[in-house]
Coordinates of C-alpha atoms and ligand atoms in Angstrom, one line a residue:
M1 CA 0.0 0.0 0.0
M2 CA 1.2 3.5 -0.8
K3 CA 2.1 5.6 2.2
L4 CA 0.3 8.9 2.2
S5 CA 2.0 11.6 4.2
I6 CA -1.1 13.0 5.9
E7 CA -0.8 16.2 7.8
I8 CA -2.7 15.8 11.0
E9 CA -4.2 18.6 13.1
Q10 CA -6.0 17.3 16.1
T11 CA -9.0 19.0 17.6
K12 CA -8.5 21.1 20.7
T13 CA -12.2 21.0 21.5
P14 CA -13.4 17.3 21.3
R15 CA -17.2 17.0 20.8
A16 CA -19.4 15.4 23.4
K17 CA -20.3 11.8 22.7
V18 CA -23.9 10.7 22.5
A19 CA -25.4 7.5 24.0
A20 CA -25.9 4.7 21.4
D21 CA -29.7 4.6 21.9
K22 CA -29.9 8.3 21.1
L23 CA -27.7 8.4 18.0
G24 CA -30.3 7.8 15.3
F25 CA -28.8 8.2 11.8
G26 CA -26.5 10.9 10.5
K27 CA -27.2 13.5 13.2
Y28 CA -23.7 13.7 14.8
F29 CA -20.2 13.9 13.4
A30 CA -17.0 12.7 14.9
D31 CA -14.1 15.0 15.7
H32 CA -12.1 14.9 12.5
M33 CA -12.3 14.8 8.7
F34 CA -10.0 13.9 5.9
T35 CA -9.4 16.1 2.9
L36 CA -7.5 15.7 -0.3
E37 CA -7.4 18.1 -3.2
Y38 CA -7.0 17.6 -7.0
E39 CA -5.4 20.1 -9.2
A40 CA -3.3 20.1 -12.4
G41 CA -3.9 16.4 -12.8
A42 CA -2.7 15.3 -9.4
W43 CA -4.0 14.6 -5.9
K44 CA -2.3 16.6 -3.2
N45 CA -2.5 18.0 0.4
P46 CA -3.8 15.0 2.3
K47 CA -4.9 16.3 5.6
I48 CA -6.8 15.3 8.7
T49 CA -8.3 18.3 10.5
P50 CA -11.0 19.0 13.0
Y51 CA -14.5 18.5 11.5
G52 CA -15.7 21.9 10.3
P53 CA -16.8 24.2 7.4
I54 CA -14.9 24.0 4.1
A55 CA -14.3 27.2 2.1
M56 CA -15.4 27.2 -1.6
E57 CA -16.0 29.9 -4.1
P58 CA -19.7 30.5 -5.1
G59 CA -18.5 29.7 -8.7
A60 CA -17.4 26.2 -7.7
S61 CA -18.8 23.9 -10.3
V62 CA -20.5 21.5 -7.8
F63 CA -23.0 24.3 -7.0
H64 CA -24.0 24.8 -10.6
Y65 CA -23.4 21.6 -12.6
G66 CA -23.7 19.0 -9.8
Q67 CA -20.4 17.1 -10.1
A68 CA -20.9 15.4 -6.8
M69 CA -21.0 11.9 -5.6
F70 CA -20.4 9.9 -2.4
E71 CA -20.0 6.5 -0.7
G72 CA -21.5 5.1 2.4
M73 CA -19.8 2.4 4.4
K74 CA -19.3 1.4 8.0
A75 CA -16.7 0.7 10.7
F76 CA -17.7 -1.6 13.6
R77 CA -16.2 -2.3 17.0
G78 CA -15.6 -6.0 16.6
Q79 CA -16.3 -8.4 19.4
S80 CA -12.5 -8.8 20.0
G81 CA -12.3 -5.0 20.5
K82 CA -10.6 -4.4 17.1
I83 CA -11.9 -2.1 14.4
H84 CA -13.7 -3.8 11.5
L85 CA -14.1 -2.1 8.2
F86 CA -16.8 -3.6 6.1
R87 CA -16.0 -4.2 2.4
P88 CA -13.8 -1.0 2.0
E89 CA -12.4 -2.2 -1.3
F90 CA -15.9 -2.7 -2.7
H91 CA -16.7 1.0 -1.8
A92 CA -13.4 2.2 -3.3
Q93 CA -14.2 0.5 -6.6
R94 CA -17.7 1.7 -6.7
M95 CA -16.6 5.3 -6.1
A96 CA -14.0 5.0 -8.9
K97 CA -16.7 3.8 -11.3
G98 CA -19.0 6.7 -10.3
A99 CA -16.2 9.2 -10.7
E100 CA -15.6 8.0 -14.2
R101 CA -19.3 8.4 -15.1
L102 CA -19.3 12.0 -13.8
C103 CA -16.0 12.9 -15.5
M104 CA -14.2 13.2 -12.2
P105 CA -10.7 11.9 -11.4
S106 CA -11.0 8.7 -9.3
I107 CA -9.2 8.3 -6.0
P108 CA -6.6 5.5 -6.3
Q109 CA -7.8 2.6 -4.2
D110 CA -4.7 2.5 -2.0
I111 CA -5.1 6.2 -1.2
F112 CA -8.8 5.7 -0.5
L113 CA -8.1 2.9 1.9
E114 CA -5.2 4.6 3.6
A115 CA -7.3 7.7 4.2
I116 CA -10.1 5.8 5.7
Q117 CA -7.9 3.8 8.0
A118 CA -6.0 6.9 9.2
L119 CA -9.2 8.8 10.0
V120 CA -11.0 5.8 11.6
K121 CA -8.0 5.1 13.8
L122 CA -7.8 8.7 15.0
D123 CA -11.5 8.8 15.8
E124 CA -11.8 5.3 17.0
S125 CA -13.3 6.4 20.3
W126 CA -16.3 7.4 18.1
I127 CA -17.0 3.8 17.1
P128 CA -19.9 2.8 19.3
Q129 CA -19.4 -0.5 21.3
E130 CA -23.0 -1.5 21.2
K131 CA -24.3 -4.1 18.7
G132 CA -26.4 -2.4 16.0
A133 CA -24.5 0.8 16.3
S134 CA -21.4 1.7 14.2
L135 CA -19.4 4.5 12.7
Y136 CA -20.8 5.5 9.3
L137 CA -18.2 6.8 6.8
R138 CA -19.1 9.2 4.1
P139 CA -16.4 9.7 1.5
T140 CA -17.4 12.5 -0.9
L141 CA -16.0 13.9 -4.1
M142 CA -17.0 17.2 -5.8
G143 CA -15.9 19.7 -8.4
T144 CA -14.5 22.8 -6.9
E145 CA -13.1 24.9 -9.8
S146 CA -14.8 28.3 -10.0
F147 CA -16.1 29.0 -13.5
L148 CA -19.4 29.2 -15.4
G149 CA -19.9 27.0 -18.5
V150 CA -20.8 23.4 -18.7
R151 CA -17.7 21.2 -18.7
P152 CA -15.9 19.0 -16.2
S153 CA -14.2 20.9 -13.3
E154 CA -10.4 20.8 -13.3
K155 CA -10.2 21.0 -9.5
Y156 CA -11.8 18.6 -7.0
L157 CA -12.1 18.0 -3.3
F158 CA -12.3 14.6 -1.8
F159 CA -13.3 14.4 1.9
I160 CA -14.3 11.8 4.4
I161 CA -16.5 12.6 7.3
T162 CA -17.8 10.1 9.8
S163 CA -20.9 9.8 11.9
P164 CA -21.7 7.5 14.8
V165 CA -25.0 5.9 14.1
G166 CA -27.6 3.6 15.7
A167 CA -30.5 1.9 14.0
Y168 CA -31.4 3.5 10.7
Y169 CA -35.2 3.5 11.1
S170 CA -36.9 5.1 14.0
E171 CA -39.2 2.0 14.0
G172 CA -36.1 -0.2 14.9
F173 CA -36.1 -3.6 13.3
N174 CA -39.9 -3.4 12.8
P175 CA -41.2 -3.8 9.3
V176 CA -41.4 -0.5 7.4
K177 CA -44.1 0.8 5.1
I178 CA -43.1 1.5 1.5
W179 CA -44.9 3.6 -1.0
I180 CA -45.0 2.4 -4.6
E181 CA -44.1 5.5 -6.6
E182 CA -45.7 5.9 -10.0
D183 CA -45.5 9.6 -10.7
T184 CA -41.8 10.4 -10.5
I185 CA -38.7 8.4 -11.3
R186 CA -35.3 8.3 -9.7
A187 CA -33.2 7.2 -12.7
A188 CA -33.5 6.3 -16.4
P189 CA -31.5 3.9 -18.6
G190 CA -28.3 5.6 -19.6
G191 CA -28.5 8.0 -16.7
L192 CA -26.8 8.1 -13.3
G193 CA -28.9 5.5 -11.4
A194 CA -26.0 3.0 -11.1
I195 CA -23.7 5.3 -9.3
K196 CA -24.0 7.3 -6.0
A197 CA -24.4 10.7 -7.7
A198 CA -25.8 13.3 -5.4
A199 CA -28.2 14.1 -8.2
N200 CA -30.1 10.8 -7.7
Y201 CA -31.0 11.8 -4.2
A202 CA -32.1 15.2 -5.3
A203 CA -34.4 13.5 -7.8
S204 CA -35.8 11.3 -5.1
L205 CA -36.7 14.0 -2.5
Q206 CA -40.1 15.0 -3.8
A207 CA -41.5 11.5 -3.8
S208 CA -40.0 10.5 -0.5
T209 CA -41.2 13.7 1.2
Q210 CA -44.8 13.0 0.0
A211 CA -44.5 9.4 1.1
K212 CA -43.4 10.4 4.5
K213 CA -46.4 12.7 4.9
K214 CA -48.5 9.7 4.3
S215 CA -46.5 7.8 7.0
Y216 CA -44.5 5.7 4.5
S217 CA -40.8 5.5 5.3
Q218 CA -39.4 5.3 1.8
V219 CA -40.6 4.8 -1.8
L220 CA -40.3 1.8 -4.2
W221 CA -39.0 3.1 -7.5
L222 CA -40.4 1.7 -10.8
D223 CA -38.6 1.7 -14.1
A224 CA -38.6 5.0 -16.1
A225 CA -39.9 3.7 -19.4
H226 CA -42.9 1.5 -18.3
R227 CA -43.5 2.4 -14.7
K228 CA -43.9 -1.3 -14.2
Y229 CA -40.7 -3.0 -13.3
V230 CA -39.3 -2.7 -9.8
E231 CA -36.0 -1.0 -9.4
E232 CA -35.0 -0.3 -5.8
V233 CA -36.2 1.4 -2.6
G234 CA -34.9 4.9 -1.5
T235 CA -31.6 3.8 -0.1
M236 CA -31.9 0.0 -0.4
N237 CA -31.9 -2.7 -2.9
V238 CA -35.0 -4.9 -2.7
F239 CA -35.7 -8.6 -2.5
F240 CA -39.0 -10.6 -2.8
R241 CA -39.4 -14.1 -1.4
I242 CA -42.1 -15.7 -3.6
G243 CA -42.7 -19.4 -3.0
N244 CA -39.3 -21.0 -2.4
E245 CA -37.4 -18.5 -4.5
V246 CA -35.9 -15.1 -3.7
I247 CA -36.1 -12.6 -6.6
T248 CA -34.3 -9.2 -6.9
P249 CA -34.2 -6.8 -9.8
A250 CA -31.2 -7.4 -12.1
L251 CA -28.6 -4.6 -12.3
D252 CA -29.7 -3.0 -15.6
G253 CA -27.7 0.2 -15.3
S254 CA -30.3 2.3 -13.4
I255 CA -30.0 0.5 -10.1
L256 CA -27.2 0.9 -7.6
A257 CA -25.1 -2.3 -7.2
G258 CA -25.4 -2.4 -3.4
A259 CA -22.6 -3.9 -1.3
T260 CA -25.2 -5.4 1.0
R261 CA -27.2 -6.7 -2.1
S262 CA -24.1 -8.7 -3.1
C263 CA -23.7 -10.0 0.4
V264 CA -27.3 -11.2 0.4
L265 CA -26.8 -13.0 -3.0
Q266 CA -23.7 -14.7 -1.8
I267 CA -25.2 -15.8 1.6
L268 CA -28.4 -17.1 -0.1
K269 CA -26.3 -19.1 -2.6
S270 CA -24.2 -20.5 0.3
W271 CA -27.4 -21.6 2.0
N272 CA -28.7 -23.2 -1.2
I273 CA -31.7 -21.0 -1.3
P274 CA -32.7 -20.4 -4.9
V275 CA -32.1 -16.7 -5.8
V276 CA -32.6 -15.0 -9.2
E277 CA -31.7 -11.6 -10.5
R278 CA -34.3 -10.6 -13.1
K279 CA -36.9 -8.1 -14.1
I280 CA -39.9 -8.3 -11.8
S281 CA -43.1 -6.2 -12.3
I282 CA -45.3 -4.7 -9.7
D283 CA -48.2 -6.7 -11.2
E284 CA -46.3 -10.0 -10.6
I285 CA -45.8 -9.0 -7.0
A286 CA -49.4 -8.1 -6.6
K287 CA -50.5 -11.4 -8.1
A288 CA -48.1 -13.3 -5.8
H289 CA -49.6 -11.4 -2.9
Q290 CA -53.1 -12.3 -4.0
D291 CA -52.4 -16.0 -4.4
G292 CA -50.5 -16.1 -1.1
T293 CA -47.1 -17.0 -2.5
L294 CA -45.5 -13.7 -1.6
K295 CA -43.9 -14.5 1.7
E296 CA -41.4 -11.8 2.5
I297 CA -40.1 -8.5 1.2
F298 CA -36.9 -7.0 2.5
G299 CA -34.4 -4.2 1.6
S300 CA -30.6 -4.3 1.8
G301 CA -28.3 -1.3 2.4
T302 CA -25.3 -0.2 4.4
A303 CA -27.4 2.0 6.6
A304 CA -30.2 -0.4 7.5
V305 CA -28.3 -3.7 6.8
I306 CA -31.5 -5.7 6.2
S307 CA -34.9 -4.0 6.6
S308 CA -38.1 -5.9 6.7
V309 CA -40.9 -4.5 4.6
G310 CA -44.3 -4.9 6.2
E311 CA -46.5 -3.0 3.7
L312 CA -46.2 -2.1 0.0
S313 CA -49.0 0.2 -1.1
N314 CA -50.2 3.2 -3.1
D315 CA -53.5 4.6 -4.1
K316 CA -54.3 1.6 -6.2
V317 CA -53.0 -1.4 -4.2
Q318 CA -52.4 -2.2 -0.6
M319 CA -50.3 -5.2 0.2
L320 CA -49.7 -6.2 3.8
I321 CA -46.8 -8.6 3.9
N322 CA -46.4 -11.5 6.2
D323 CA -49.1 -10.0 8.5
G324 CA -46.9 -7.1 9.0
K325 CA -44.3 -9.2 10.9
V326 CA -40.6 -9.6 10.2
G327 CA -40.1 -12.6 7.9
E328 CA -38.0 -15.6 8.9
L329 CA -35.5 -15.3 6.1
T330 CA -35.3 -11.5 6.6
Q331 CA -34.4 -12.0 10.2
K332 CA -31.9 -14.7 9.4
L333 CA -30.1 -12.6 6.8
H334 CA -30.0 -9.6 9.2
N335 CA -28.4 -11.7 11.9
E336 CA -25.9 -13.3 9.6
I337 CA -24.6 -10.1 8.1
S338 CA -24.5 -8.3 11.5
D339 CA -22.7 -11.2 13.1
I340 CA -20.1 -11.2 10.4
Q341 CA -19.7 -7.4 10.7
Y342 CA -19.1 -7.6 14.5
G343 CA -16.8 -10.7 14.2
I344 CA -19.3 -12.9 16.0
K345 CA -19.4 -15.3 13.1
P346 CA -16.3 -16.1 10.9
D347 CA -15.8 -13.9 7.9
V348 CA -15.9 -16.8 5.3
H349 CA -16.6 -14.4 2.5
N350 CA -13.6 -12.1 3.3
W351 CA -15.7 -8.9 3.7
V352 CA -14.1 -7.6 6.9
K353 CA -10.9 -5.7 7.0
I354 CA -9.6 -5.8 10.6
L355 CA -7.4 -2.8 11.6
N356 CA -4.4 -3.5 13.9
Ligands
PLP401 C1 -30.1 4.2 -4.1 C2 -29.5 3.2 -3.2 N1 -29.7 1.9 -3.5 C3 -29.2 0.9 -2.8 C4 -28.4 1.2 -1.7 C5 -27.7 0.0 -1.0 O1 -26.4 0.0 -1.3 P1 -25.3 -0.5 -0.2 O2 -25.7 -1.9 0.2 O3 -24.0 -0.5 -0.9 O4 -25.3 0.4 0.9 C6 -28.1 2.5 -1.3 C7 -27.3 2.8 -0.2 O5 -26.1 3.0 -0.3 C8 -28.7 3.5 -2.1 O6 -28.5 4.8 -1.8

């Protein structure tokens, strides 16, 4: 691994820690952040400084042309007391792919990994000890050159901030209600749906805000062309257990290839549970619900790990899933992934990077 020479300025005013059961998601930030700048074709000035505002000119391209993307991953306090990073290479690679699509320079994987390790080690007291809680890491990349005119920026800022988090949903591990969105779309073929572009989340806000008003926690997106085939949920990939098979939408270019999605696929295969990646329409799901073969629906994502879906509805249909209870397979997958993350079960898939 390359050795970055990171300039470190430690905080003189450490922030107060918050009890794990009060953390929620994304409300607090740890003491430090990592920054790295890109200019004249090279990455430079790796720094760790106290978490705080960043100065940018109003002409910075990110404000106008939206060259911005991010990653979301977690560090856990393993059972042995060591720091566990979950699939950092996967996130480094996904970020590089996203950067390419947005015409941004990618961060070399060894720099990405070294930056994460240095920051997490410095702020390791911020990794909660409690099971279910973790330190969420948010690597972010944006165009910072000040100019007007539509073209890629020639200057960039990469930063990593971290946030101690508890359970993602205020409901805890209770099933969530999901709204089937038919009016707006998140991503279209050939667009940005397969990467973690900030723009995708901007596109999603109107529908998710309206869904929340109706007491649904997220929306289920349908494909842009037909408004028929299932894509994913707000911040999760989605799985349907129909009969003895588990079905998840195939990665067709407008869906994010989730790290947790790939964990679920590997685990199900290792358990010899039939799992298929293919197109699945909302009509097929409604039919399976009607004939009683739709057993479970769950979402997968770094923030929520595995989330049970108890209801899938909109103005036209209302599907109550598994009597609104957490499904057996959903629970088993949640336990399996969490146990691997905390080092309670052996990491047979090689997903955990233990820091010494
Ligand atoms: C749109 C979207 N889909 C799916 C996911 C799940 O991906 P992962 O399992 O890598 O967190 C996320 C969260 O990162 C997301 O934002």
